[in-house]
């Protein structure tokens, strides 16, 4: 699956992404530098405008979030 | 859909499947005119959540404790082999004119896709490279947002001969990377190790902020979020070998975190509150204030038990308490904190076994044509001079460096100010270099005669309030201080321009000296 990443100045790169995997991984594999920070979806450094297509936002740690009960026995 | 503006986090997004509209993209350039409209957060919590009496250090036993501490430290003079100075006064007497300043430089949030760096800045007036950035130690990855940093050892370990103030612990607040930088060659600091975000996340922590070097060689970092960048934050302890680490606190002891300081003789640590990384990292949003997502409390910890003994709620006038500074004297229980969003300074102290806090400085908002409400001063950084005589700080939005006499800490007296940069500063340029932001991080020479500052707060906040800084870079400026007369005088011959760098303009944030400074050294 091809993803075109267009910068504010009009420059663009097209990278090959795997379904179910982060776009950042695809960019890094292709040595395309895009802004990012936390890798968890918290800091919004990688925020962009979706021009076309579909994405799903998945924050990597949320599936294994510790519940408040479990925290007691941490 | 093409025209629909969404905030999309590429990092955590999966290609294909369904579109999740995360949040309407923040129109950050609109914010200054809308910001601070209604700071009407209510605080139903009690002023003191836990009024527990720390009887071992209360005022009644203070004298005895003090005496005991003195006897324990009576052999200081012949025992001193470790890093730092025996007392704050020794630091003033024995320190030399600073020659190298370490300054954090950032490309985060600029058009330059390069890593952030630790800059070595020549601040020796007798040097041929005075006021030049003589070295930039680049971090391994882009996107760190280097923010605050600190030493592996300081004056709190003055008895421990094998320790050396040599390694800078340099965290990325945005990335959660923690870098170890060796300063054996002072002019050329060298990165030697990085703790990766995945390892930090294993402790359910993220967003490292303040670095302190407690007694004995371990290093403490305040962490502002959990592994997802949400609450609660906590504390990360790096062991003396700078390789092993653990979580210092029990998760949930606090929710929000920011800065901390400790007074070993009183077995106390105080921590302050900003917000969750997922709240402050994308940028300032007034809705988050109204939703109660920003902090307003101080937490006083039992240092040895690692538990919060008392929480003091500063209320509506104490929104976003940031830098907590105890007086340098190890016997003092007085300190100050800047409530940035409310633009107030609070004095805190211990009385009859209980921690108290009171607003002592109130900076009034000022009208501006482009704002539909008074512009708040936003005092974003403070420090206490090594002689504990002056509280010095910066009003980032107004454009002011100020200096208050705190010889009576409950009644600070304005001594002097410099009106420079920001929205209202009278001085708009130094050496024809236009100032595009206000004064922010401050650092003072140990002898209290020179004050330096930089102009970046946080990349996303810079881009809202001083968007030109991304293109022009930050500056590092200096004032000469007369601690006898209580005066500040801008050194118009001093300018370090972070806008003129080979890779592109950079922001500049915290400043540290190789031999200790007014915001890192603590005495046991």
Coordinates of C-alpha atoms in Angstrom, one line a residue:
Chain A
X1 CA 0.0 0.0 0.0
X2 CA 1.5 3.3 -1.0
X3 CA 1.2 6.4 1.2
X4 CA 2.1 9.8 -0.2
X5 CA 3.5 12.2 2.5
X6 CA 3.2 15.8 1.4
X7 CA 5.0 18.6 3.3
X8 CA 3.9 22.1 3.8
X9 CA 6.3 23.3 1.1
X10 CA 4.9 20.9 -1.5
X11 CA 7.7 18.3 -1.4
X12 CA 6.4 14.8 -1.2
X13 CA 7.6 11.3 -0.7
X14 CA 5.8 8.1 -1.4
X15 CA 6.5 5.2 1.0
X16 CA 5.2 1.6 1.0
X17 CA 3.2 0.8 4.2
X18 CA 2.0 -2.4 5.5
X19 CA -1.7 -2.6 6.5
X20 CA -1.9 -2.7 10.3
X21 CA 1.4 -1.1 10.8
X22 CA 2.3 2.6 11.6
X23 CA 3.0 5.0 8.8
X24 CA 6.0 6.1 10.7
X25 CA 7.5 2.6 10.4
X26 CA 7.1 2.8 6.6
X27 CA 8.7 6.3 6.5
X28 CA 11.7 5.1 8.6
X29 CA 12.2 2.0 6.4
X30 CA 12.3 4.3 3.4
X31 CA 14.7 6.7 5.2
X32 CA 12.1 9.5 4.8
X33 CA 12.3 11.9 7.7
X34 CA 9.0 13.0 9.1
X35 CA 8.4 14.9 12.4
X36 CA 7.5 12.7 15.3
X37 CA 8.2 12.6 19.0
X38 CA 6.5 10.2 21.4
X39 CA 5.6 7.2 19.2
X40 CA 2.5 6.8 21.3
X41 CA 0.1 9.3 19.8
X42 CA 0.2 11.6 22.7
X43 CA 2.4 14.5 21.6
X44 CA 0.9 15.3 18.2
X45 CA 4.3 16.1 16.7
X46 CA 3.4 14.0 13.7
X47 CA 0.0 15.6 13.2
X48 CA -0.9 16.1 9.6
X49 CA -3.9 16.8 7.4
X50 CA -5.5 13.7 5.9
X51 CA -5.8 14.5 2.2
X52 CA -7.3 11.2 1.0
X53 CA -7.7 7.7 2.2
X54 CA -8.3 6.1 5.6
X55 CA -6.3 5.6 8.7
X56 CA -7.0 4.1 12.1
X57 CA -5.6 5.6 15.2
X58 CA -4.2 3.0 17.6
X59 CA -2.2 4.0 20.7
X60 CA 0.2 1.2 21.3
X61 CA 0.0 0.9 25.1
X62 CA -3.7 1.3 25.5
X63 CA -4.5 -2.3 25.0
X64 CA -2.3 -3.2 28.0
X65 CA -3.4 -0.3 30.2
X66 CA -3.1 -1.1 33.9
X67 CA -6.4 -0.8 35.7
X68 CA -6.6 1.2 38.9
X69 CA -7.2 -2.0 40.8
X70 CA -4.0 -3.5 39.5
X71 CA -2.1 -0.4 40.4
X72 CA -2.7 -1.1 44.1
X73 CA -0.7 -4.2 43.9
X74 CA 2.0 -2.8 41.5
Chain B
X1 CA -12.8 14.5 2.9
X2 CA -9.9 16.0 1.2
X3 CA -10.6 19.4 2.7
X4 CA -11.4 18.1 6.1
X5 CA -8.7 19.1 8.6
X6 CA -8.1 16.4 11.1
X7 CA -5.4 15.8 13.6
X8 CA -3.8 12.6 12.6
X9 CA -1.0 10.9 14.6
X10 CA 1.0 9.0 12.0
X11 CA 2.9 7.2 14.7
X12 CA 0.1 5.2 16.1
X13 CA -2.1 5.0 13.0
X14 CA -2.8 1.9 11.0
X15 CA -3.2 2.2 7.3
X16 CA -6.6 1.4 5.8
X17 CA -9.6 0.5 8.0
X18 CA -11.7 3.3 9.2
X19 CA -11.0 6.9 9.5
X20 CA -10.9 8.1 13.1
X21 CA -11.3 11.8 13.4
X22 CA -9.2 12.4 16.4
X23 CA -9.8 16.1 17.2
X24 CA -10.2 19.2 15.1
X25 CA -6.8 20.5 14.3
X26 CA -5.9 23.3 16.7
X27 CA -5.8 26.6 14.9
X28 CA -2.8 27.6 16.8
X29 CA -2.2 31.0 15.3
X30 CA -5.7 32.0 16.4
X31 CA -5.0 31.2 20.0
X32 CA -3.4 34.2 21.5
X33 CA -6.5 36.3 20.9
X34 CA -8.7 33.7 22.4
X35 CA -6.5 32.3 25.1
X36 CA -7.0 32.9 28.7
X37 CA -10.6 34.0 28.3
X38 CA -12.0 32.3 31.3
X39 CA -9.8 30.9 34.0
X40 CA -12.7 29.9 36.1
X41 CA -11.7 26.5 37.4
X42 CA -13.2 25.6 40.7
X43 CA -11.3 23.6 43.3
X44 CA -13.6 21.6 45.5
X45 CA -10.7 19.8 47.1
X46 CA -9.5 20.9 50.4
X47 CA -6.5 23.2 50.6
X48 CA -4.6 20.5 52.4
X49 CA -5.5 17.1 51.3
X50 CA -3.5 15.4 54.0
X51 CA -2.7 17.5 57.0
X52 CA -0.3 14.9 58.5
X53 CA 2.1 16.3 60.9
X54 CA 5.8 15.6 60.1
X55 CA 6.7 15.6 63.7
X56 CA 10.3 14.7 63.2
X57 CA 10.9 17.9 61.3
X58 CA 8.3 20.3 62.6
X59 CA 9.2 23.7 63.9
X60 CA 9.3 22.6 67.6
X61 CA 12.0 20.1 66.9
X62 CA 13.7 22.3 64.3
X63 CA 16.4 23.6 66.6
X64 CA 17.3 20.2 67.8
X65 CA 17.3 18.9 64.3
X66 CA 19.4 21.8 63.2
X67 CA 21.9 21.1 66.0
X68 CA 22.1 17.5 65.1
X69 CA 22.6 18.3 61.5
X70 CA 25.4 20.6 62.4
X71 CA 27.2 18.0 64.5
X72 CA 26.8 15.6 61.6
X73 CA 28.4 18.1 59.3
X74 CA 31.0 19.4 61.6
X75 CA 33.7 17.5 59.9
X76 CA 32.9 19.0 56.5
X77 CA 36.1 20.9 56.1
X78 CA 38.4 18.0 56.2
X79 CA 36.1 15.4 54.7
X80 CA 35.3 17.1 51.4
X81 CA 36.5 15.0 48.5
X82 CA 33.4 14.7 46.3
X83 CA 31.7 17.0 43.7
X84 CA 30.4 20.5 44.4
X85 CA 30.9 22.9 47.3
X86 CA 30.6 22.5 51.1
X87 CA 28.0 25.3 51.4
X88 CA 26.1 27.8 49.2
X89 CA 28.5 30.5 50.5
X90 CA 31.5 28.3 49.5
X91 CA 30.1 28.1 46.0
X92 CA 30.0 31.9 45.9
X93 CA 33.5 32.3 47.2
X94 CA 35.2 29.5 45.4
X95 CA 33.5 29.6 42.0
X96 CA 35.3 31.1 39.0
X97 CA 33.8 33.1 36.2
X98 CA 31.9 30.6 34.0
X99 CA 33.7 29.7 30.8
X100 CA 31.4 27.2 29.2
X101 CA 27.6 27.1 29.3
X102 CA 25.8 24.0 28.3
X103 CA 22.6 25.1 26.5
X104 CA 19.9 22.8 25.1
X105 CA 19.3 23.5 21.5
X106 CA 16.2 22.3 19.7
X107 CA 15.1 21.8 16.1
X108 CA 11.8 20.3 17.2
X109 CA 8.9 22.3 15.7
X110 CA 11.1 24.1 13.1
X111 CA 11.5 23.4 9.4
X112 CA 14.8 21.7 10.1
X113 CA 14.6 17.9 10.2
X114 CA 17.6 17.5 12.5
X115 CA 18.0 16.2 16.0
X116 CA 18.2 18.4 19.0
X117 CA 21.6 19.1 20.6
X118 CA 23.6 20.1 23.6
X119 CA 25.4 23.3 22.8
X120 CA 28.7 24.3 24.4
X121 CA 28.7 28.1 24.5
X122 CA 31.9 30.0 25.2
X123 CA 31.0 32.6 27.9
X124 CA 34.6 33.4 28.8
X125 CA 35.2 37.1 27.9
X126 CA 38.9 36.5 27.6
X127 CA 38.4 33.7 25.0
X128 CA 38.8 34.3 21.2
X129 CA 35.5 32.4 20.7
X130 CA 33.5 34.4 23.3
X131 CA 29.8 34.2 22.7
X132 CA 30.2 31.5 20.1
X133 CA 28.6 28.0 20.1
X134 CA 31.9 26.1 20.0
X135 CA 30.3 22.6 19.9
X136 CA 26.9 21.0 19.2
X137 CA 26.6 17.5 20.4
X138 CA 23.8 16.1 18.2
X139 CA 21.4 13.6 19.7
X140 CA 20.9 10.3 17.8
X141 CA 17.3 10.8 16.8
X142 CA 15.0 13.7 15.8
X143 CA 12.1 14.7 17.8
X144 CA 13.4 14.6 21.4
X145 CA 12.3 18.1 22.5
X146 CA 15.2 18.5 24.9
X147 CA 13.9 20.6 27.7
X148 CA 15.5 20.4 31.1
X149 CA 18.7 18.5 32.1
X150 CA 21.0 17.9 35.0
X151 CA 24.0 16.3 36.5
X152 CA 24.9 12.8 37.8
X153 CA 26.3 14.4 41.0
X154 CA 26.2 17.7 42.7
X155 CA 26.9 19.3 46.1
X156 CA 24.5 17.0 47.9
X157 CA 27.2 14.3 47.4
X158 CA 30.1 16.5 48.6
X159 CA 31.4 13.7 50.9
X160 CA 31.5 11.0 48.3
X161 CA 35.0 11.1 46.9
X162 CA 34.5 8.7 44.1
X163 CA 31.7 10.7 42.6
X164 CA 32.4 13.3 39.9
X165 CA 30.2 15.9 38.4
X166 CA 30.8 14.7 34.9
X167 CA 27.8 13.3 33.2
X168 CA 24.8 15.3 32.0
X169 CA 21.5 13.5 32.0
X170 CA 19.6 14.9 29.0
X171 CA 16.0 13.8 28.6
X172 CA 13.8 14.3 25.6
X173 CA 10.5 15.4 27.0
X174 CA 8.6 14.6 23.8
X175 CA 10.4 11.3 22.9
X176 CA 11.0 9.9 26.4
X177 CA 14.6 9.2 25.4
X178 CA 17.1 9.8 28.2
X179 CA 20.7 10.6 27.0
X180 CA 23.9 10.4 29.0
X181 CA 26.4 13.0 27.9
X182 CA 30.0 12.9 29.1
X183 CA 31.6 16.3 29.7
X184 CA 35.1 15.1 30.5
X185 CA 36.2 17.4 27.7
X186 CA 34.3 20.5 28.7
X187 CA 34.3 22.2 25.3
X188 CA 33.2 19.0 23.6
X189 CA 30.5 17.1 25.5
X190 CA 30.0 13.6 24.0
X191 CA 26.9 11.4 24.1
X192 CA 27.8 8.0 25.5
X193 CA 24.5 6.2 26.1
X194 CA 20.8 6.5 25.5
X195 CA 17.9 4.9 27.4
X196 CA 15.3 4.2 24.8
X197 CA 11.6 5.1 25.1
X198 CA 10.5 1.5 25.1
X199 CA 12.5 0.9 28.3
X200 CA 11.1 4.0 30.0
X201 CA 7.5 2.9 29.0
X202 CA 8.1 -0.4 30.7
X203 CA 7.8 1.5 34.0
X204 CA 4.6 3.0 32.8
X205 CA 6.3 6.4 32.6
X206 CA 6.9 9.0 29.9
X207 CA 7.9 12.6 29.3
X208 CA 10.9 13.1 31.5
X209 CA 11.4 16.6 32.8
X210 CA 13.5 17.8 35.8
X211 CA 16.8 16.0 36.6
X212 CA 18.2 16.2 40.1
X213 CA 21.2 14.4 41.7
X214 CA 20.2 13.3 45.2
X215 CA 22.7 12.2 47.8
X216 CA 24.8 9.2 46.9
X217 CA 25.1 9.2 43.1
X218 CA 21.7 8.2 41.9
X219 CA 19.7 10.5 39.6
X220 CA 16.0 11.4 39.8
X221 CA 13.8 12.5 37.0
X222 CA 10.3 13.7 37.2
X223 CA 8.1 12.0 34.6
X224 CA 5.0 13.8 33.5
X225 CA 3.0 10.9 32.1
X226 CA 2.3 7.2 32.0
X227 CA 3.4 5.1 29.0
X228 CA 0.6 6.6 26.9
X229 CA 1.3 10.2 27.8
X230 CA -1.7 10.3 30.1
X231 CA -1.8 10.5 33.9
X232 CA -0.4 9.6 36.3
X233 CA 3.2 10.7 36.1
X234 CA 5.8 9.7 38.5
X235 CA 9.6 9.5 39.2
X236 CA 12.4 7.7 37.4
X237 CA 15.5 6.8 39.4
X238 CA 18.7 6.2 37.5
X239 CA 21.3 4.3 39.5
X240 CA 24.8 5.5 40.1
X241 CA 26.2 3.4 37.2
X242 CA 23.9 5.4 34.9
X243 CA 22.7 2.1 33.4
X244 CA 20.2 0.5 35.8
X245 CA 17.0 2.3 36.6
X246 CA 13.7 1.8 38.4
X247 CA 10.5 3.6 39.2
X248 CA 11.0 5.6 42.5
X249 CA 7.4 6.1 43.5
X250 CA 4.3 4.0 43.7
X251 CA 2.1 4.7 40.7
X252 CA -0.8 6.9 41.6
X253 CA 0.8 8.6 44.5
X254 CA 0.4 11.8 42.5
X255 CA -1.5 12.4 39.2
X256 CA 0.2 15.4 37.6
X257 CA 3.9 16.1 37.8
X258 CA 6.4 18.7 36.7
X259 CA 9.4 20.1 38.6
X260 CA 10.7 19.0 42.0
X261 CA 13.3 20.0 44.6
X262 CA 14.4 18.4 47.8
X263 CA 15.9 19.4 51.1
X264 CA 17.7 16.4 52.5
X265 CA 17.9 17.7 56.1
X266 CA 14.2 18.0 56.3
X267 CA 13.5 14.7 54.5
X268 CA 11.2 16.6 52.2
X269 CA 10.7 16.8 48.4
X270 CA 8.3 19.1 46.8
X271 CA 6.8 18.5 43.4
X272 CA 4.6 20.7 41.2
X273 CA 2.1 20.2 38.4
X274 CA 1.9 21.0 34.7
X275 CA -0.5 18.6 32.9
X276 CA -0.5 15.2 31.2
X277 CA 1.8 15.1 28.1
X278 CA -1.2 14.4 25.9
X279 CA -2.6 17.7 27.2
X280 CA 0.4 20.1 27.0
X281 CA 2.5 18.5 24.2
X282 CA 0.1 19.3 21.3
X283 CA -0.1 22.9 22.4
X284 CA -2.1 25.2 24.8
X285 CA -5.8 24.9 24.6
X286 CA -8.0 27.0 26.8
X287 CA -10.6 24.2 26.9
X288 CA -8.1 22.1 28.7
X289 CA -7.9 24.7 31.5
X290 CA -11.7 24.8 31.7
X291 CA -11.8 21.0 31.8
X292 CA -9.4 21.0 34.8
X293 CA -6.6 19.4 32.8
X294 CA -4.0 21.7 34.2
X295 CA -2.5 21.5 37.6
X296 CA -2.7 23.8 40.6
X297 CA -1.2 21.8 43.5
X298 CA 2.1 21.3 45.3
X299 CA 3.0 17.9 46.8
X300 CA 5.2 17.6 49.8
X301 CA 6.8 14.2 49.9
X302 CA 8.4 12.2 52.7
X303 CA 11.7 11.7 51.0
X304 CA 12.7 8.5 52.6
X305 CA 9.2 6.9 52.6
X306 CA 8.5 8.1 49.0
X307 CA 5.0 9.0 49.9
X308 CA 3.1 12.3 49.7
X309 CA 2.5 13.6 53.2
X310 CA 0.7 16.8 52.3
X311 CA -0.8 18.3 49.2
X312 CA -1.4 22.1 49.1
X313 CA -3.9 23.3 46.6
X314 CA -3.0 26.8 45.3
X315 CA -6.4 27.4 43.9
X316 CA -7.5 29.6 41.0
X317 CA -4.6 32.0 41.6
X318 CA -2.1 29.1 41.5
X319 CA -2.8 27.6 38.1
X320 CA 0.1 25.7 36.6
X321 CA 2.7 25.9 39.3
X322 CA 6.0 25.2 37.5
X323 CA 9.5 25.7 39.0
X324 CA 9.8 24.8 42.7
X325 CA 12.9 26.4 44.3
X326 CA 13.8 25.9 47.9
X327 CA 16.3 28.3 49.3
X328 CA 19.8 27.0 48.9
X329 CA 20.5 27.0 52.7
X330 CA 20.1 23.4 53.7
X331 CA 18.4 24.4 56.9
X332 CA 15.7 26.4 55.3
X333 CA 12.1 25.2 54.7
X334 CA 11.2 28.3 52.6
X335 CA 10.8 28.2 48.9
X336 CA 9.0 29.7 45.9
X337 CA 7.0 28.5 42.9
X338 CA 5.8 30.4 39.8
X339 CA 2.1 29.8 39.0
X340 CA 2.6 30.5 35.3
X341 CA -0.9 30.6 34.0
X342 CA -2.2 32.7 36.9
X343 CA 0.9 34.9 36.7
X344 CA 1.5 34.8 40.4
X345 CA 4.5 33.8 42.6
X346 CA 3.8 31.8 45.7
X347 CA 5.9 31.5 48.8
X348 CA 5.8 28.2 50.6
X349 CA 7.1 27.3 54.0
X350 CA 6.7 25.0 56.9
X351 CA 5.0 26.1 60.1
X352 CA 4.0 24.1 63.1
X353 CA 4.6 20.9 61.2
X354 CA 2.5 21.9 58.2
X355 CA 3.4 23.2 54.8
X356 CA 1.8 26.5 53.9
X357 CA 1.7 28.5 50.6
X358 CA 0.7 32.1 50.0
X359 CA 0.7 34.3 46.9
X360 CA 3.3 37.0 47.4
X361 CA 3.8 38.5 43.9
X362 CA 0.9 39.2 41.4
X363 CA 1.7 40.3 37.9
X364 CA -1.2 42.1 36.4
X365 CA -2.3 41.4 32.8
X366 CA -1.8 44.2 30.2
X367 CA -4.0 45.3 27.3
X368 CA -2.9 44.6 23.8
X369 CA -4.6 45.6 20.6
X370 CA -4.5 42.0 19.2
X371 CA -6.0 40.4 22.3
X372 CA -9.5 40.7 23.5
X373 CA -8.4 40.2 27.1
X374 CA -5.4 41.4 29.1
X375 CA -2.3 39.6 28.2
X376 CA -1.0 37.6 31.2
X377 CA 2.6 38.0 32.2
X378 CA 3.2 34.2 32.1
X379 CA 6.2 34.0 34.5
X380 CA 7.6 30.7 33.3
X381 CA 10.9 30.4 35.1
X382 CA 12.3 31.5 38.5
X383 CA 15.6 31.0 40.3
X384 CA 17.0 32.0 43.7
X385 CA 20.5 33.5 43.8
X386 CA 23.1 31.4 45.6
X387 CA 23.1 33.8 48.6
X388 CA 19.3 33.3 49.0
X389 CA 18.9 37.1 48.7
X390 CA 17.1 37.5 45.4
X391 CA 14.3 35.7 43.5
X392 CA 14.8 36.3 39.8
X393 CA 12.4 35.3 37.0
X394 CA 11.1 35.9 33.6
X395 CA 7.7 37.0 32.3
X396 CA 7.7 35.3 28.9
X397 CA 4.7 37.0 27.3
X398 CA 5.1 40.5 28.8
X399 CA 8.9 40.5 28.1
X400 CA 10.4 41.2 31.4
X401 CA 13.3 39.9 33.6
X402 CA 12.6 40.8 37.2
X403 CA 14.5 40.6 40.5
X404 CA 12.9 40.7 44.0
X405 CA 14.6 41.0 47.3
X406 CA 13.5 37.9 49.3
X407 CA 15.5 38.6 52.5
X408 CA 12.0 38.5 54.1
X409 CA 10.5 35.7 52.0
X410 CA 6.9 36.4 53.0
X411 CA 7.3 39.9 51.7
X412 CA 9.3 40.1 48.4
X413 CA 10.4 43.6 47.5
X414 CA 10.8 44.5 43.8
X415 CA 14.5 45.4 43.3
X416 CA 14.9 45.9 39.5
X417 CA 13.6 44.8 36.1
X418 CA 14.6 44.8 32.5
X419 CA 11.8 45.3 30.0
X420 CA 12.9 43.3 26.9
X421 CA 11.3 41.2 24.1
X422 CA 7.9 39.6 24.4
X423 CA 4.7 41.5 23.7
X424 CA 5.6 44.7 25.7
X425 CA 9.3 44.8 26.2
X426 CA 10.9 48.2 25.7
X427 CA 14.1 46.8 24.3
X428 CA 13.1 45.2 20.9
X429 CA 16.6 44.2 19.6
X430 CA 20.1 43.5 20.8
X431 CA 22.9 44.4 18.4
X432 CA 20.3 44.9 15.8
X433 CA 19.1 41.3 16.3
X434 CA 15.3 41.6 16.5
X435 CA 13.9 39.8 19.6
X436 CA 11.0 37.6 18.5
X437 CA 10.1 36.1 21.9
X438 CA 10.2 36.9 25.6
X439 CA 12.8 36.0 28.2
X440 CA 12.3 32.5 29.4
X441 CA 14.8 30.1 31.0
X442 CA 17.1 31.9 33.4
X443 CA 20.5 30.9 34.9
X444 CA 22.8 32.9 37.2
X445 CA 26.5 32.8 37.9
X446 CA 27.3 31.2 41.3
X447 CA 28.7 34.6 42.5
X448 CA 25.3 36.2 41.6
X449 CA 26.9 38.8 39.3
X450 CA 25.7 37.6 35.9
X451 CA 22.3 36.5 34.7
X452 CA 21.8 34.7 31.4
X453 CA 18.6 33.7 29.7
X454 CA 17.1 32.1 26.6
X455 CA 13.8 32.6 24.9
X456 CA 12.1 29.3 24.0
X457 CA 9.4 27.7 26.3
X458 CA 8.2 24.6 24.5
X459 CA 8.0 24.1 20.8
X460 CA 4.3 23.9 20.4
X461 CA 3.7 26.8 22.8
X462 CA 6.4 28.9 21.1
X463 CA 4.6 28.3 17.8
X464 CA 1.3 29.6 19.3
X465 CA 2.6 32.7 21.1
X466 CA 5.8 33.6 19.3
X467 CA 5.6 31.8 15.9
X468 CA 8.5 33.7 14.4
X469 CA 10.9 31.9 16.8
X470 CA 10.7 28.8 14.6
X471 CA 12.1 30.7 11.7
X472 CA 14.4 33.1 13.5
X473 CA 15.7 30.9 16.3
X474 CA 16.2 31.8 19.9
X475 CA 18.8 34.1 21.5
X476 CA 20.8 33.8 24.6
X477 CA 21.2 37.1 26.4
X478 CA 22.9 38.4 29.6
X479 CA 22.6 41.0 32.2
X480 CA 25.1 42.2 34.8
X481 CA 23.8 42.0 38.3
X482 CA 24.9 44.1 41.3
X483 CA 23.9 42.0 44.3
X484 CA 24.8 44.8 46.7
X485 CA 22.7 47.4 45.0
X486 CA 20.0 45.1 43.7
X487 CA 20.3 46.1 40.0
X488 CA 20.1 44.5 36.6
X489 CA 21.8 46.0 33.6
X490 CA 21.5 44.5 30.1
X491 CA 24.9 43.6 28.7
X492 CA 24.4 45.0 25.2
X493 CA 27.6 43.4 24.0
X494 CA 26.4 39.9 24.7
X495 CA 24.4 38.0 22.2
X496 CA 24.4 34.3 21.2
X497 CA 22.2 33.8 18.2
X498 CA 20.7 30.3 17.8
X499 CA 19.2 31.5 14.5
X500 CA 22.6 31.4 12.8
X501 CA 23.5 27.7 12.8
X502 CA 24.6 25.4 10.0
X503 CA 21.6 23.1 10.0
X504 CA 19.1 26.0 10.5
X505 CA 17.6 28.0 13.3
X506 CA 17.2 26.4 16.7
X507 CA 15.3 27.1 19.9
X508 CA 17.4 27.4 23.0
X509 CA 16.1 26.3 26.4
X510 CA 17.8 25.4 29.7
X511 CA 21.4 26.6 30.7
X512 CA 23.8 24.9 33.0
X513 CA 27.4 25.5 34.1
X514 CA 30.0 22.7 34.4
X515 CA 30.6 23.4 38.1
X516 CA 27.1 23.7 39.4
X517 CA 24.5 26.5 39.2
X518 CA 21.6 28.1 41.0
X519 CA 19.0 25.6 39.8
X520 CA 20.7 22.2 40.3
X521 CA 22.9 22.2 43.4
X522 CA 21.3 21.0 46.6
X523 CA 23.1 20.7 50.0
X524 CA 22.9 17.9 52.5

